């Protein structure tokens, strides 16, 4: 595989690495990065807890996270209390949802303004936020890699057209573009041939977020390909009569894949933050579905009385994005140790 | 006359005057009230009343603007031929002469209304009001395409031509004047007992004849009220100052105000507005306080919170022309399933609203408690009946159908839509929520092209007549398919009920009591036909600063700002 991994290392090989594959070497280097490993564990925990959301809702909290429970009751310290509590002081104005009970069976993190269990919605919301983040990042990296490879390798008119296309997308502020697309698309159903995308479907935020970040990956890959094309091993392959397809598949692509791998966690982080922003603006995930962004929106009107509703998903987003960014750095260091040395210098 | 004698005479005259004044005070309550008011006015006149709102209310033109935010301010700045009494409680529903000297002379079987114009009333630009101004103002309603021109004023002869060609509107045959006699005559196509109300709302304000024949936008149009708009920047502030040419001619119609200046500043969120009023930086907030601050202001600032029951209702219009709500049982199922207490909790709690099942609000002409859609049907709502709702959905054959619940995208309305969605899912539908920007929501849901099945809606009275609820919202003539202006959002048209409404409207000319009784019957018929699910009757909450005194709440236009003082 790639020259960037194997041939590019100028430092003398470490004794224990002799005979190991570049991926095994990278994994060993990654394991030595304690912060990176810690963040991987955090990320795995977040993903796992989101995956068990139905288990928590059905068997621990015994709650319906997508159904209003405004007139419902719960148990706190052995007493039955209303989930939405009427004010009993002064003029008796306002209704306040129950706060955190710290009891996983009864509104661990309290209720939102529909009387729904915030903890259960946080876990379900995590599933949607992570799914959108992951799927959008895959879409971004796939499209960005294809466009970057084609533009960088074929050059000329192809490069001109594709690069200008990326420039056009790049020219719009990312959030503005995402908001415009979401506003137009998010509340209506669409049919593309036999495929029907219902309004409120998660496919829409995935596609929108996936598209707006394509230039981030596409331009990096294009730059990498332009540089690779001038390298001796590529010229040698051309000299030996390799076809364009073979050149792309066997020589260019393996050398840009590390760039894409390093960008991938960062793209997930960006997609999660963008999804949260769109959902906060009511143009991402549609109610009663939850995502971390929608829960923050639900909590916005409760900031004074029940700050946990907004804080809990906020903390989840911060932890996830931090973990993904640190993980991205750790992956880069593991795949390309020179980058770390360069950064240190 | 000697000096000593002169002094005695002076003492005698002064004593006589004092005795006369005291005597007058004990025998004339009117004089006493006026003296008392003069004393109060002297003690409290002056200062700046500072109001705050999140955003401006749009155009400042009184004949175009249709927002409560500015109608509230027009009370002190503009006058019509008639006016609603500037008083608290039910007295505010009484129409009194304003620019007109007295109530009109009605002839020709109720079709001809003749007004005598008051002498000496001046606009804020110094010009005296003439009959020409009155005629021009009535024509201007059509020229500026006032939102109610086709509704309230379409009954004037010549209105049809004006609605077709606004620019050349003359209301020929409909409005004429006699400058020497100072009279203006309005001819109607048919008798309209509610016409006095329509002449008392801001769209019928009297403005100078040379006012622009188009929406004046941000440029203030001179008025005759105690105040005038001195500047307006929708991104910053609206300023009202005393009209230098104003002299109180009718305390009931246009009383002199206490503050020297009234300002409305724009830009603070509702959350920040609460804090600003608490701190005394502003005297009143226009926007409804956020739900998480209600408990705080209801506990710590009890003296500064004013609660008043409104003649209004929150409801869910259901489109009676498309599935699933073209089926009576499906509509009734929604009515049985909705937990009015839950809806009230979303709105802010039981102190801010009262459950309801019918159209006419309590205290309104024709209202009699009626609620068939509850566990124990009768006069009042008691609890939802989910079992019955589920049964009705099954019987209707509409179970499993997709339903979209539309709402404006503000916090309370969106929460209400999410709650309704949850209820619809429980009784067997596949419901979704579609929040729409508040700027376009009201017109969007009216247009049948958008196929809105059910939405969260409110209706606040324009004037105190049952028809303003029943006929306007559920009359066949107010349903206009394909139009953004089709206030009968449910698209409900039942010929039998419509005939009863028309009969009640006619009866109002001759026998208002019998008309009210008929409206009671119509209210029940509409409730039974279920083109909507009524949620509750709201209360209005005003949060004022500590220094605001003499708070007076008009049921017609809400807080009478200039009748409160700040010093």
PDB file of N, CA, C and O in Angstrom, chain A residues 1-11 13 20-23 25 29 255 258 335 337-338:
ATOM      1  N   UNK A   1       0.833  -1.193   0.000  1.00  0.00           N
ATOM      2  CA  UNK A   1       0.000   0.000   0.000  1.00  0.00           C
ATOM      3  C   UNK A   1       0.848   1.215   0.000  1.00  0.00           C
ATOM      4  O   UNK A   1       2.050   1.145  -0.187  1.00  0.00           O
ATOM      5  N   UNK A   2       0.352   2.219   0.193  1.00  0.00           N
ATOM      6  CA  UNK A   2       0.799   3.550  -0.093  1.00  0.00           C
ATOM      7  C   UNK A   2       2.184   3.954   0.299  1.00  0.00           C
ATOM      8  O   UNK A   2       2.733   3.560   1.316  1.00  0.00           O
ATOM      9  N   UNK A   3       2.687   4.768  -0.568  1.00  0.00           N
ATOM     10  CA  UNK A   3       4.002   5.331  -0.360  1.00  0.00           C
ATOM     11  C   UNK A   3       3.990   6.275   0.831  1.00  0.00           C
ATOM     12  O   UNK A   3       4.941   6.318   1.600  1.00  0.00           O
ATOM     13  N   UNK A   4       2.901   6.995   0.992  1.00  0.00           N
ATOM     14  CA  UNK A   4       2.840   7.970   2.073  1.00  0.00           C
ATOM     15  C   UNK A   4       3.009   7.293   3.414  1.00  0.00           C
ATOM     16  O   UNK A   4       3.621   7.837   4.322  1.00  0.00           O
ATOM     17  N   UNK A   5       2.517   6.061   3.515  1.00  0.00           N
ATOM     18  CA  UNK A   5       2.637   5.368   4.790  1.00  0.00           C
ATOM     19  C   UNK A   5       3.986   4.663   4.910  1.00  0.00           C
ATOM     20  O   UNK A   5       4.698   4.839   5.899  1.00  0.00           O
ATOM     21  N   UNK A   6       4.315   3.888   3.873  1.00  0.00           N
ATOM     22  CA  UNK A   6       5.510   3.059   3.995  1.00  0.00           C
ATOM     23  C   UNK A   6       6.762   3.799   3.588  1.00  0.00           C
ATOM     24  O   UNK A   6       7.679   3.980   4.384  1.00  0.00           O
ATOM     25  N   UNK A   7       6.791   4.258   2.335  1.00  0.00           N
ATOM     26  CA  UNK A   7       8.000   4.871   1.816  1.00  0.00           C
ATOM     27  C   UNK A   7       8.284   6.229   2.385  1.00  0.00           C
ATOM     28  O   UNK A   7       9.413   6.704   2.340  1.00  0.00           O
ATOM     29  N   UNK A   8       7.269   6.895   2.923  1.00  0.00           N
ATOM     30  CA  UNK A   8       7.431   8.285   3.341  1.00  0.00           C
ATOM     31  C   UNK A   8       8.101   8.436   4.689  1.00  0.00           C
ATOM     32  O   UNK A   8       8.465   9.530   5.089  1.00  0.00           O
ATOM     33  N   UNK A   9       8.291   7.366   5.454  1.00  0.00           N
ATOM     34  CA  UNK A   9       8.859   7.497   6.796  1.00  0.00           C
ATOM     35  C   UNK A   9      10.367   7.654   6.715  1.00  0.00           C
ATOM     36  O   UNK A   9      11.060   6.781   6.199  1.00  0.00           O
ATOM     37  N   UNK A  10      10.868   8.758   7.199  1.00  0.00           N
ATOM     38  CA  UNK A  10      12.305   8.985   7.113  1.00  0.00           C
ATOM     39  C   UNK A  10      13.033   8.486   8.352  1.00  0.00           C
ATOM     40  O   UNK A  10      14.216   8.188   8.316  1.00  0.00           O
ATOM     41  N   UNK A  11      12.290   8.362   9.508  1.00  0.00           N
ATOM     42  CA  UNK A  11      12.949   7.904  10.729  1.00  0.00           C
ATOM     43  C   UNK A  11      13.277   6.414  10.617  1.00  0.00           C
ATOM     44  O   UNK A  11      12.567   5.680   9.933  1.00  0.00           O
ATOM     45  N   UNK A  13      13.331   2.509  11.225  1.00  0.00           N
ATOM     46  CA  UNK A  13      12.249   1.703  11.758  1.00  0.00           C
ATOM     47  C   UNK A  13      12.517   1.229  13.178  1.00  0.00           C
ATOM     48  O   UNK A  13      13.661   0.898  13.516  1.00  0.00           O
ATOM     49  N   UNK A  20       5.757  -5.618  10.397  1.00  0.00           N
ATOM     50  CA  UNK A  20       4.351  -5.299  10.654  1.00  0.00           C
ATOM     51  C   UNK A  20       3.778  -4.496   9.493  1.00  0.00           C
ATOM     52  O   UNK A  20       4.502  -3.746   8.843  1.00  0.00           O
ATOM     53  N   UNK A  21       2.454  -4.659   9.250  1.00  0.00           N
ATOM     54  CA  UNK A  21       1.804  -3.903   8.182  1.00  0.00           C
ATOM     55  C   UNK A  21       1.665  -2.438   8.611  1.00  0.00           C
ATOM     56  O   UNK A  21       1.674  -2.150   9.817  1.00  0.00           O
ATOM     57  N   UNK A  22       1.524  -1.512   7.639  1.00  0.00           N
ATOM     58  CA  UNK A  22       1.375  -0.099   8.013  1.00  0.00           C
ATOM     59  C   UNK A  22       0.165   0.125   8.928  1.00  0.00           C
ATOM     60  O   UNK A  22       0.220   0.952   9.832  1.00  0.00           O
ATOM     61  N   UNK A  23      -0.940  -0.609   8.713  1.00  0.00           N
ATOM     62  CA  UNK A  23      -2.132  -0.431   9.557  1.00  0.00           C
ATOM     63  C   UNK A  23      -1.858  -0.883  10.992  1.00  0.00           C
ATOM     64  O   UNK A  23      -2.292  -0.241  11.953  1.00  0.00           O
ATOM     65  N   UNK A  25       1.060  -0.934  12.378  1.00  0.00           N
ATOM     66  CA  UNK A  25       1.951   0.084  12.973  1.00  0.00           C
ATOM     67  C   UNK A  25       1.135   1.281  13.467  1.00  0.00           C
ATOM     68  O   UNK A  25       1.354   1.791  14.567  1.00  0.00           O
ATOM     69  N   UNK A  29       0.747   2.768  17.218  1.00  0.00           N
ATOM     70  CA  UNK A  29       1.031   4.170  17.577  1.00  0.00           C
ATOM     71  C   UNK A  29      -0.193   4.795  18.248  1.00  0.00           C
ATOM     72  O   UNK A  29      -0.092   5.556  19.201  1.00  0.00           O
ATOM     73  N   UNK A 255      -3.061   6.442  -1.628  1.00  0.00           N
ATOM     74  CA  UNK A 255      -2.277   7.489  -0.985  1.00  0.00           C
ATOM     75  C   UNK A 255      -3.108   8.673  -0.481  1.00  0.00           C
ATOM     76  O   UNK A 255      -2.608   9.473   0.304  1.00  0.00           O
ATOM     77  N   UNK A 258      -5.588   8.083   3.438  1.00  0.00           N
ATOM     78  CA  UNK A 258      -5.222   8.489   4.809  1.00  0.00           C
ATOM     79  C   UNK A 258      -5.748   9.888   5.108  1.00  0.00           C
ATOM     80  O   UNK A 258      -6.237  10.171   6.210  1.00  0.00           O
ATOM     81  N   UNK A 335      -1.344   7.621  11.686  1.00  0.00           N
ATOM     82  CA  UNK A 335      -1.147   7.296  10.273  1.00  0.00           C
ATOM     83  C   UNK A 335       0.041   8.027   9.670  1.00  0.00           C
ATOM     84  O   UNK A 335       0.669   7.543   8.744  1.00  0.00           O
ATOM     85  N   UNK A 337       3.127   9.940  11.351  1.00  0.00           N
ATOM     86  CA  UNK A 337       3.870  10.462  12.506  1.00  0.00           C
ATOM     87  C   UNK A 337       4.639  11.729  12.168  1.00  0.00           C
ATOM     88  O   UNK A 337       4.891  12.558  13.025  1.00  0.00           O
ATOM     89  N   UNK A 338       4.993  11.896  10.868  1.00  0.00           N
ATOM     90  CA  UNK A 338       5.755  13.102  10.491  1.00  0.00           C
ATOM     91  C   UNK A 338       4.961  14.367  10.788  1.00  0.00           C
ATOM     92  O   UNK A 338       5.504  15.388  11.152  1.00  0.00           O
TER      93      UNK A 338
END
